[in-house]
Amino acid sequence: MSQDVQVPLDGRPTAEPADAEFPPPVRFSPEELSVLLGEKNVPTEEQSAIISSPLTPRLVIAGAGSGKTATMADRVVWLVANGWVRPEEVLGVTFTRKAAGELASRIRAKLVALQRVASRGTGAPLFPAGMISSDALEPKVSTYHSFASGVVSDYGLRLGVERDVVLLGGAQAWQLATEVVEAYDGEYGHFRAAKSTLVKAVVQLAGECAEHLQEPEEVEAWLMARLADYEALPYLAEKQKNPPQAAADIARMLRTRASVADMVGRYTDAKRARGALDFGDLVSLAARVARDVPLAAHMERQRYKVVLLDEFQDTSYAQLVLFSRLFGGGHAVTAVGDPNQSIYGFRGASAGQLFHFVREFPVRAGPAEGPAQWEPAPTSYLTTAWRNGKSILAAANVMSESLAKAEAQRGPAGGGATAAASVPPLQPSPFAVEGRVVLGRFASDAEEAAALADDVLKYRVTDFETNADGSSVAPALAVLCRRRAQMETIRRQFEARGIAYEIVGLGGLLDTPEVVDLVATLRVLADPGRSDALMRLLAGARWRIGPADLMALRDWSSHLARRRGQLSTSPEGDEPGDDDGTVPESDLTDGASLVEALDWLPREGWTSSAGRSLTEVARGRLQRLSVELRQLRGYLGDDLTTLLGEVERAMLLDIEVAAVPGVSIHQARRNLDAFQDAAAGFLRTSHRVDILAFLSWLEAAAAEENGLEAPPGDVNREAVQLLTVHASKGLEWDAVFVPGLNAGAFPTDKDSRWSSGTAALPWPLRGDRSDLPQWDLDQPDQKGWIDAEKDFKAAVQVHGESEERRLAYVAYTRAKHVLWVSSAAWVGSRSGRSTMSPFLAELETLAVPAAGSLARASVHPLSLDEEALPENSPLTLETEVAGWPYDPLEGPIDPRSGERLRLSGGRRAPMEAAAARVLAELEKGPANLLAQQDPAKNPGLAGPAAGWAREAALLLQRRSRRSQGQDVHLPTHISASTLVDLEEDPAAVLARLRRPVPREPGMSARKGTAFHAWVEDYFGSAGMLDLGEAPGSDDHIDAAYDLDAMVATFRSSEWADRAPAYVEVPVETRVGDVVVRGRIDAVFRDADGRWDLVDWKTGRRPSGARLKTRAVQLAVYRLAWARLMDVPVESVRAAFFYVGDNEVVRPHDLGTAAELEGIVAAAVANQ
């Protein structure tokens, strides 16, 4: 990375016009403007200075929860109110769709308020001329990757990139990389990695090459040059000595990585041959455009007079090049970030890069005339924390103070840039509550999880906040884990206590029992070699095949492998002789497959040479499983979601989860439904159905703590959320639990140096290499390389601990009222005792009262002192023996004593008795059920009990009249389209809820997706894309869906010339007993202040009753928008625009709130 100040090509500042009257005089200070707009909170001094800063580059260091989004929105409004810029001349860029939507919504709302005040005729000239009645209140707010996509689209042709290039989604990129690895014909004798590992390495290295503007060929050449240098050296320069294995390992590492770079080059060629780009190519090409196409910088600077770069600490080197080349040299760029929250190093971000901003975006110094002189941009700070309680803030500052000390020892970043050591600590706001920090140290992770779950129950009924009417707000709780493996222990404790929970992210989802079984079945169906997956099913609770029968099945699989080998080696025409069934007592050979053995079970009475044979019970179960799998294989040619649905039903997983007591069917199905969503997401970005590619994709998700992360979600107050710390960035909860603070786990001791593994780009080739430790390769011999690599490893560990500390800082600052942190001495079945993480040990000082003040932290009542912790793992204190397999309804039993090991009693007898009673009562019919509730016939029913019993009987009687007698509940949240379906055919909706069948997006749905994406881009809001979401992933279907014709129709319509106030707005509102969610395609503001909602339709216009039914969607949107904006529903209009017919349809009899509630009530009554 260059350490020199970046200057414009013509040597003159680009942001400051030559007109001496620009900018106009300031008419309103930020404080005056805040009062004029009627806002509750006036900006602080720090905020005010940033809001009213000159139109020059500026770095803003904004701590967690310090109000950076509000400050950025206020700056835009202040600039517009004072006539310095128009709204459309502002560009705001951030990382996630959620953050972009929040920033855009705040800016729009403030501009609308400003417009309203300006139109009152008070004489205050708030808006520039012609703006008062304008609806052009839309600044450009986008994500980094979406902005890059626009740059490539607008200027890429000058670098040979066609506008119609196909953008590969994540699944497509994975599939293409798999094809490249499978077809690789280069040297591979040095490979030690599995195919899936190489596929992951190709995808990762390709992405890193793009992020750091390196060509794969250059990387391969650099690695081969280093290999040649290394092999030319003796092991020891001073004396002859045979090199150890470590010396050979370095050579193999360099050679393997060079081969991976070669694969990346072939992967790039394969994309080029298909006319495609992947996600990383987009940013790389945009940076090259900014660097090599002067017109791009000129046009973008003319278009955007003010640029706001949010979360700048998470940008990559390529993104730094992109924006510095477009908007460097004095342009009004404000970068906002927090070095203490730079946690995405694995995605190419660098904590030190934030401080390079002041050099890459300099300000002009000295007189305006004459040669330009440049100096680093100034730095401002936001240090007031508006989110955290005082005690929680004290814990966060403990983490940040240690980071500051580490940075001070390293010295200023970037050769003179402002050092992170100068970042001041956060201060509590004047309204901050005291908050609570709880510290815990437990004997085992099981005891830790139990204590956590007990406290979750307590905080679930704690009133942290109240609504304006005094009613309580349901608390939001989250458990943040460093590793997904921690979630299962905690999840089991939640299950035992009936705590509703939500696992956020695909990785944690793959560890849940029902999903594990589902994936195991998919593996067995797709790959006959996955005996391990079949073992999961055979030994599970459903089939319960015992050890002796498993050994017999193993013998049979080896027997089949031997017969197959004999057939392949027999001379032509010869038949192999009968095999006596003898097999050696050894592990299965590579050719043996339990899946094959299951398909071809031995004849009755077969016995192996070891004397093992299948029992009659096992044979029956294996035959049923074989038939089931054979039937399921018939669905392998269908779409993925259909296959998943059939597997789920065949395994009875839908019934299994529906039987979970204490939760609704929708809560019980949450993991299966989330997995279905993940599969549908894979399918949307895949050209073809490939179950093996999907399973390979899942393997990467399971193996990577941070890879294939689901898009960030929202806070859920209806359940406790379990997620990784990385996924928690940008969210906040009332109470946050951070378990597993053990040394080696958090901070992790995982090796991240580029010289280990096969995937990472060598750090000397990275754009941010000046901020990273380096391996000194200038050595006289190979021994010097080995010793230097050890020093490099130690330096990387120190560097990695700083990133882990920033991760802890992020975790701690998510909490508003309660921060619960803990450690466990013994984790799982590990043989060694875990020591406490420094991130927890350093907080112990908060538990000691300072002079004249109370302690900032308390110790959990069940926490143990180090002396009281057990010397041995609780799991090894007593040997536990149980018969296997065991009846899942009875639990394990100790064969030595016959005692049941489950704490609660067995359930089979009571469940069988209950089932028999239900069946008997159902046979009697509802009349007998009703008669039993007559107090005269049943003296035990007296007083209130009699009334309750009769009501219960009437409900049972009504239920018995329902078709099939199935219990169905509407979920707490439904989509607007589901409400439409309830109006049209409630029985079908209820049937679908009873047996959910996943549906692949059909032709019409994908056609609508393509058109909606184009409209978003047309109105300038395309690509509020999350990390990992590829823009334009449906570009390959445009021609098939005749997108050009729809675009032409839209351009000729009335909507093309109107500027929407909002695009793709998510809304939700309560209708009766449910909350209805939807997304309004476009919201326009009429000149009279009325709102106009439009829903784009790519299908044909319905008529008659069907059009009236479809209008329910508009009625919901109108009601939701009126409630959201706090305006009468009469001031909101709504319409469909049928693009295919070029017709606007405005139903005049949209349903009222009462009529919509009637639809829900009718559905509930007829359940």
mmCIF file of C-alpha atoms in Angstrom, residues 444 826 828-829 872-880:
data_model
loop_
_atom_site.group_PDB
_atom_site.id
_atom_site.type_symbol
_atom_site.label_atom_id
_atom_site.label_comp_id
_atom_site.label_asym_id
_atom_site.label_seq_id
_atom_site.Cartn_x
_atom_site.Cartn_y
_atom_site.Cartn_z
ATOM 1 C CA SER A 444 -17.824 -27.913 32.916
ATOM 2 C CA TRP A 826 -13.682 -28.770 31.333
ATOM 3 C CA GLY A 828 -16.779 -31.819 26.421
ATOM 4 C CA SER A 829 -14.526 -34.852 26.496
ATOM 5 C CA ASN A 872 -10.358 -34.088 36.496
ATOM 6 C CA SER A 873 -13.163 -33.814 33.994
ATOM 7 C CA PRO A 874 -16.600 -34.548 35.504
ATOM 8 C CA LEU A 875 -17.083 -36.944 32.603
ATOM 9 C CA THR A 876 -14.195 -39.110 33.834
ATOM 10 C CA LEU A 877 -15.050 -39.134 37.524
ATOM 11 C CA GLU A 878 -17.362 -42.086 37.021
ATOM 12 C CA THR A 879 -17.497 -44.577 34.199
ATOM 13 C CA GLU A 880 -20.973 -44.621 32.710
#
